[in-house]
Tab-separated table of C-alpha atoms in Angstrom:
chain	number	residue	atom	x	y	z
A	576	MET	CA	47.453	101.107	264.934
A	577	GLY	CA	49.739	98.110	266.117
A	578	HIS	CA	50.995	95.404	264.162
A	579	THR	CA	50.249	91.537	265.412
A	580	GLU	CA	51.411	88.494	263.844
A	581	ASN	CA	49.679	84.639	264.694
A	582	VAL	CA	50.015	81.275	263.374
A	583	ALA	CA	46.998	78.878	263.069
A	584	GLY	CA	46.970	75.035	262.483
A	585	PRO	CA	48.368	72.252	263.906
A	586	ALA	CA	51.414	72.556	261.817
A	587	ALA	CA	52.617	76.184	262.843
A	588	SER	CA	55.809	75.497	263.873
A	589	GLY	CA	56.668	73.721	260.441
A	590	THR	CA	56.455	74.632	256.771
A	591	ALA	CA	52.448	74.276	256.040
A	592	ARG	CA	50.806	77.196	258.044
A	593	LEU	CA	48.513	80.043	258.001
A	594	ARG	CA	50.143	83.461	259.282
A	595	HIS	CA	48.032	86.464	259.579
A	596	THR	CA	48.888	89.992	260.887
A	597	ILE	CA	46.881	93.004	262.060
A	598	ALA	CA	48.514	96.287	261.020
A	599	ASP	CA	46.811	99.691	260.012
A	600	GLY	CA	43.373	98.160	260.101
A	601	VAL	CA	43.771	95.624	257.656
A	602	ALA	CA	44.160	91.692	258.588
A	603	THR	CA	46.518	90.085	256.107
A	604	VAL	CA	46.114	86.263	255.726
A	605	VAL	CA	49.362	84.672	254.301
A	606	ILE	CA	49.058	81.202	253.316
A	607	ASP	CA	52.814	79.609	253.855
A	608	HIS	CA	53.478	76.140	252.542
A	609	PRO	CA	56.884	76.996	249.996
A	610	ALA	CA	57.844	73.297	249.904
A	611	LYS	CA	54.602	72.713	247.504
A	612	ARG	CA	54.287	76.077	246.211
A	613	ASN	CA	51.570	77.251	249.149
A	614	ALA	CA	49.184	74.293	248.401
A	615	MET	CA	46.359	74.088	250.648
A	616	THR	CA	47.021	71.091	253.409
A	617	ASP	CA	43.609	69.621	255.250
A	618	ALA	CA	45.059	71.181	258.475
A	619	MET	CA	45.171	74.315	256.727
A	620	TRP	CA	41.900	74.575	255.301
A	621	ALA	CA	40.386	73.472	258.929
A	622	ALA	CA	42.353	76.339	260.196
A	623	LEU	CA	40.997	78.997	258.122
A	624	PRO	CA	37.572	79.423	258.954
A	625	SER	CA	38.266	80.310	262.747
A	626	VAL	CA	40.912	82.215	261.450
A	627	LEU	CA	38.321	84.359	259.686
A	628	ALA	CA	36.022	84.303	262.443
A	629	GLU	CA	38.857	85.554	264.850
A	630	LEU	CA	39.364	88.555	262.549
A	631	ALA	CA	36.023	89.166	261.701
A	632	ALA	CA	35.126	89.393	265.424
A	633	ASP	CA	37.660	92.002	265.853
A	634	PRO	CA	36.618	95.473	265.536
A	635	ALA	CA	39.669	97.156	264.448
A	636	VAL	CA	39.758	95.030	261.399
A	637	ARG	CA	38.256	97.284	258.360
A	638	ALA	CA	39.312	94.931	255.637
A	639	LEU	CA	40.981	91.659	255.007
A	640	VAL	CA	43.695	90.431	252.390
A	641	LEU	CA	44.556	86.992	251.225
A	642	THR	CA	47.932	86.281	249.844
A	643	GLY	CA	50.619	83.701	249.489
A	644	ALA	CA	54.091	83.398	250.823
A	645	GLY	CA	57.036	84.859	248.190
A	646	GLU	CA	56.091	84.751	244.377
A	647	THR	CA	53.056	82.114	244.606
A	648	PHE	CA	49.636	82.840	245.857
A	649	CYS	CA	48.491	79.272	245.943
A	650	ALA	CA	48.947	76.178	243.828
A	651	GLY	CA	46.141	74.505	244.470
A	652	ALA	CA	44.896	71.777	247.458
A	653	ASP	CA	47.532	69.044	248.568
A	654	ILE	CA	46.246	66.451	246.598
A	655	SER	CA	47.902	63.587	249.198
A	656	GLY	CA	44.500	64.142	251.022
A	657	LEU	CA	41.845	64.098	248.058
A	658	GLY	CA	41.788	60.655	247.852
A	659	ARG	CA	40.592	59.871	250.925
A	660	PRO	CA	37.487	58.480	250.949
A	661	GLY	CA	33.880	60.257	251.788
A	662	GLY	CA	35.131	63.671	250.038
A	663	ALA	CA	36.309	64.812	253.495
A	664	ALA	CA	38.912	67.212	251.634
A	665	GLN	CA	36.475	68.437	249.496
A	666	GLU	CA	34.163	69.600	252.276
A	667	LEU	CA	37.203	70.910	254.516
A	668	ALA	CA	37.935	73.155	251.049
A	669	VAL	CA	34.297	74.006	250.531
A	670	ARG	CA	33.909	75.159	254.141
A	671	ALA	CA	36.714	77.347	254.015
A	672	GLU	CA	35.721	78.716	250.972
A	673	GLU	CA	32.330	79.335	252.357
A	674	ALA	CA	33.589	81.092	255.381
A	675	LEU	CA	35.816	83.621	253.237
A	676	ALA	CA	32.770	84.530	251.017
A	677	ALA	CA	30.545	85.522	254.216
A	678	PHE	CA	33.637	87.235	255.559
A	679	PRO	CA	31.437	90.349	256.620
A	680	LYS	CA	33.982	93.173	255.649
A	681	PRO	CA	35.655	93.832	252.064
A	682	THR	CA	38.084	90.781	251.287
A	683	LEU	CA	40.736	91.307	248.701
A	684	ALA	CA	42.855	88.557	247.146
A	685	ALA	CA	46.640	89.737	246.432
A	686	VAL	CA	47.816	87.172	243.344
A	687	ARG	CA	51.261	86.293	242.484
A	688	GLY	CA	52.490	83.587	240.470
A	689	TYR	CA	50.203	80.859	240.403
A	690	CYS	CA	46.506	80.855	241.672
A	691	VAL	CA	45.564	77.179	241.150
A	692	GLY	CA	42.536	74.999	241.827
A	693	GLY	CA	41.921	75.649	245.472
A	694	GLY	CA	44.075	78.782	245.365
A	695	CYS	CA	41.709	79.882	242.315
A	696	GLN	CA	38.987	78.342	244.613
A	697	LEU	CA	40.070	81.352	247.594
A	698	ALA	CA	40.204	83.790	245.151
A	699	ALA	CA	37.226	83.738	243.805
A	700	ALA	CA	35.558	83.323	247.369
A	701	CYS	CA	37.310	87.080	248.281
A	702	ASP	CA	35.063	90.155	247.373
A	703	LEU	CA	38.097	91.420	244.775
A	704	ARG	CA	41.137	89.977	242.968
A	705	PHE	CA	44.044	92.407	242.263
A	706	ALA	CA	47.010	90.407	240.514
A	707	GLU	CA	50.577	91.049	239.049
A	708	GLU	CA	51.532	90.812	235.562
A	709	GLY	CA	52.748	87.090	234.846
A	710	ALA	CA	50.223	85.201	237.064
A	711	SER	CA	48.440	82.251	236.300
A	712	PHE	CA	44.909	81.159	236.676
A	713	GLY	CA	43.314	77.756	236.666
A	714	VAL	CA	40.867	75.177	238.111
A	715	THR	CA	42.041	71.644	237.352
A	716	PRO	CA	39.517	69.218	238.727
A	717	ALA	CA	39.325	67.637	235.198
A	718	LYS	CA	43.019	66.549	235.580
A	719	LEU	CA	42.158	64.525	238.660
A	720	GLY	CA	38.756	63.156	237.904
A	721	ILE	CA	37.109	65.340	240.677
A	722	VAL	CA	33.495	66.800	240.453
A	723	TYR	CA	34.293	70.362	241.139
A	724	PRO	CA	31.687	71.732	244.123
A	725	ALA	CA	28.339	73.059	243.031
A	726	SER	CA	28.764	76.312	244.792
A	727	SER	CA	32.067	76.316	243.629
A	728	THR	CA	31.128	76.221	240.004
A	729	ALA	CA	28.392	78.761	240.807
A	730	ARG	CA	30.718	81.499	242.377
A	731	LEU	CA	32.891	81.101	239.612
A	732	ALA	CA	30.415	81.123	236.712
A	733	GLY	CA	29.574	84.331	238.759
A	734	LEU	CA	32.837	85.972	238.382
A	735	VAL	CA	33.641	84.928	234.692
A	736	GLY	CA	30.255	84.217	232.848
A	737	PRO	CA	29.276	80.333	232.083
A	738	ALA	CA	31.248	79.990	228.665
A	739	THR	CA	34.406	80.833	230.622
A	740	ALA	CA	33.807	79.186	233.632
A	741	LYS	CA	33.382	76.123	231.504
A	742	PHE	CA	36.355	76.675	229.562
A	743	LEU	CA	38.375	76.694	232.816
A	744	LEU	CA	36.749	73.529	234.266
A	745	PHE	CA	36.471	71.327	231.388
A	746	SER	CA	40.029	71.958	230.140
A	747	GLY	CA	41.606	72.626	233.504
A	748	GLU	CA	44.188	74.779	231.291
A	749	LEU	CA	46.095	77.927	232.670
A	750	ILE	CA	45.013	81.418	231.284
A	751	ASP	CA	47.514	84.294	231.975
A	752	SER	CA	46.890	87.538	233.759
A	753	ALA	CA	45.682	89.440	230.748
A	754	ARG	CA	42.968	86.829	230.245
A	755	ALA	CA	42.213	86.541	233.649
A	756	LEU	CA	41.964	90.600	233.632
A	757	ARG	CA	39.283	90.678	230.235
A	758	THR	CA	37.157	87.584	231.741
A	759	GLY	CA	36.324	89.406	235.266
A	760	LEU	CA	38.610	86.944	237.168
A	761	VAL	CA	40.689	89.664	238.008
A	762	ASP	CA	39.918	93.360	239.047
A	763	GLU	CA	42.760	94.970	239.071
A	764	LEU	CA	46.344	93.992	236.883
A	765	LEU	CA	49.371	95.683	238.293
A	766	PRO	CA	53.213	95.536	237.100
A	767	GLY	CA	55.846	93.843	238.637
A	768	GLY	CA	56.780	95.328	241.924
A	769	ARG	CA	53.669	97.162	242.249
A	770	LEU	CA	51.074	95.078	243.734
A	771	ASP	CA	51.845	95.594	247.390
A	772	ALA	CA	51.700	99.103	247.211
A	773	ARG	CA	48.536	99.152	245.246
A	774	VAL	CA	46.533	96.638	247.864
A	775	ALA	CA	47.879	98.864	250.878
A	776	GLU	CA	46.929	102.295	249.005
A	777	TYR	CA	43.551	100.575	248.042
A	778	THR	CA	42.901	98.966	251.754
A	779	GLN	CA	43.382	102.359	253.097
A	780	THR	CA	40.784	103.930	251.003
A	781	LEU	CA	38.393	101.314	251.990
A	782	ARG	CA	39.302	102.498	255.768
A	783	ALA	CA	38.384	106.418	254.818
A	784	ARG	CA	34.689	105.003	253.721
A	785	SER	CA	31.493	104.082	255.325
A	786	GLN	CA	31.055	100.713	256.744
A	787	LEU	CA	28.003	100.644	256.625
A	788	THR	CA	27.596	101.455	252.867
A	789	GLN	CA	30.692	98.727	252.531
A	790	ALA	CA	28.590	96.516	254.515
A	791	ALA	CA	25.270	96.723	253.035
A	792	ALA	CA	26.557	96.831	249.285
A	793	LYS	CA	28.436	93.413	250.119
A	794	GLU	CA	25.028	91.857	251.334
A	795	PHE	CA	23.053	92.993	248.099
A	796	ALA	CA	25.696	92.325	245.496
A	797	ASP	CA	25.722	88.760	247.150
A	798	GLY	CA	22.088	88.253	246.719
A	799	ARG	CA	20.755	88.934	250.465
A	800	VAL	CA	18.219	91.516	248.827
A	801	ASP	CA	15.949	90.089	251.924
A	802	ARG	CA	18.249	92.605	254.085
A	803	SER	CA	16.721	95.513	252.657
A	804	ALA	CA	14.456	96.543	255.131
A	805	TYR	CA	17.376	95.799	258.168
A	806	TRP	CA	20.167	98.038	256.102
A	807	ALA	CA	17.151	100.814	255.578
A	808	GLN	CA	17.004	100.532	259.512
A	809	GLN	CA	20.741	100.992	260.162
A	810	ALA	CA	20.758	104.045	257.973
A	811	ARG	CA	18.194	105.511	259.696
A	812	ALA	CA	19.654	104.930	263.267
A	813	GLY	CA	23.499	105.804	262.291
A	814	GLY	CA	24.982	109.215	260.959
A	815	ASP	CA	27.169	108.633	258.881
A	816	THR	CA	24.934	109.788	255.964
A	817	ALA	CA	24.214	113.328	257.494
A	818	GLU	CA	28.267	113.270	258.277
A	819	GLY	CA	28.876	112.415	254.393
A	820	ILE	CA	26.733	114.873	253.204
A	821	ALA	CA	28.226	117.658	255.828
A	822	ALA	CA	31.715	116.810	255.109
A	823	PHE	CA	30.853	117.095	251.518
A	824	LEU	CA	29.516	120.679	251.491
A	825	GLU	CA	32.151	121.633	254.245
A	826	ARG	CA	34.746	120.255	251.968
A	827	ARG	CA	36.531	117.998	254.296
A	828	ALA	CA	37.198	114.588	254.959
A	829	PRO	CA	34.198	112.874	256.603
A	830	ARG	CA	34.325	110.924	260.207
A	831	PHE	CA	31.969	107.982	259.794
A	832	THR	CA	31.204	106.539	262.712
A	833	TRP	CA	28.916	103.583	262.264
A	834	THR	CA	30.291	100.375	263.355
A	835	PRO	CA	28.355	96.658	262.885
A	836	PRO	CA	26.201	95.722	265.767
A	837	ARG	CA	27.926	92.997	267.794
C-alpha cells in the first residue's frame, strides 16, 4: 500500500502543524511544534477534526496512531490562547478531543516524553495508550485556575478511576510512566527504543482482525449499547463470523471482508 504525507492547519509551512501519513493501512497523525514541546495551538486544535474526518472516510485506513514529533508527545495547549474571553480555546480543544474519541476505527496514542495537559486530554481520547519508559503524564488546569471540561473529566475518571483523576486534577502533579501503567492511564509500557516497533506490530495485528468485531466492540465499550440490534444485523448480513469459524477449523488465517457501510 502506498505512503502519503499531508500537513494540516494554517501554520503548515511554519513550525506548528499536524502532519499525517498513511502506510500499510495505518494512519499516523503527528503533533509537530518543536519550539514549544509539541504544544497544541488554536490552529492545530481547529485542524484536527477535519484531519480525522478525512482519515475516517478513507477505506484504506484500518487504525490510527497519534504521536508527537521527536521525543515529546505533547506538552499541552499553547497557553497564549487560553486567556481569550468566552472559553473559545477550550471549546476548540474539546471539539478536537471529541472528534478523536468518535473516530470509528481503533486509535492508539504512542507516547514519549511529556504527555501533559491538552496532550493528556488527547491521549485519553484514544482507545489505547502505549508509552515508552520515562514518559511523564499530568493534567494541569489547577496550575492555571482553569475549569477542566466536564466531558474530559469524565473520560479521565473512566480510565483511571475517580480517586486518581482527582489526584491529577487537584494537584496538577506529573506522574511517571510506571504509575501511569498501574493506574490504567497507559496500556503498555515499552523499554526505550521499542515503542515504534511495538506500535507497528500491534497495528498490523489489528489489520488482520475483523473490522466488524472492532467497530461493534468500540461502540459497546464506549457505552453505545443502544446499537446492539444494528450490530446483530450487520453480523447476520456479513460473512466475517462464518469466515472466522471456517479459518479456525481449517487452521488458516482468516480473510475477513466486512467493511463499514458508507
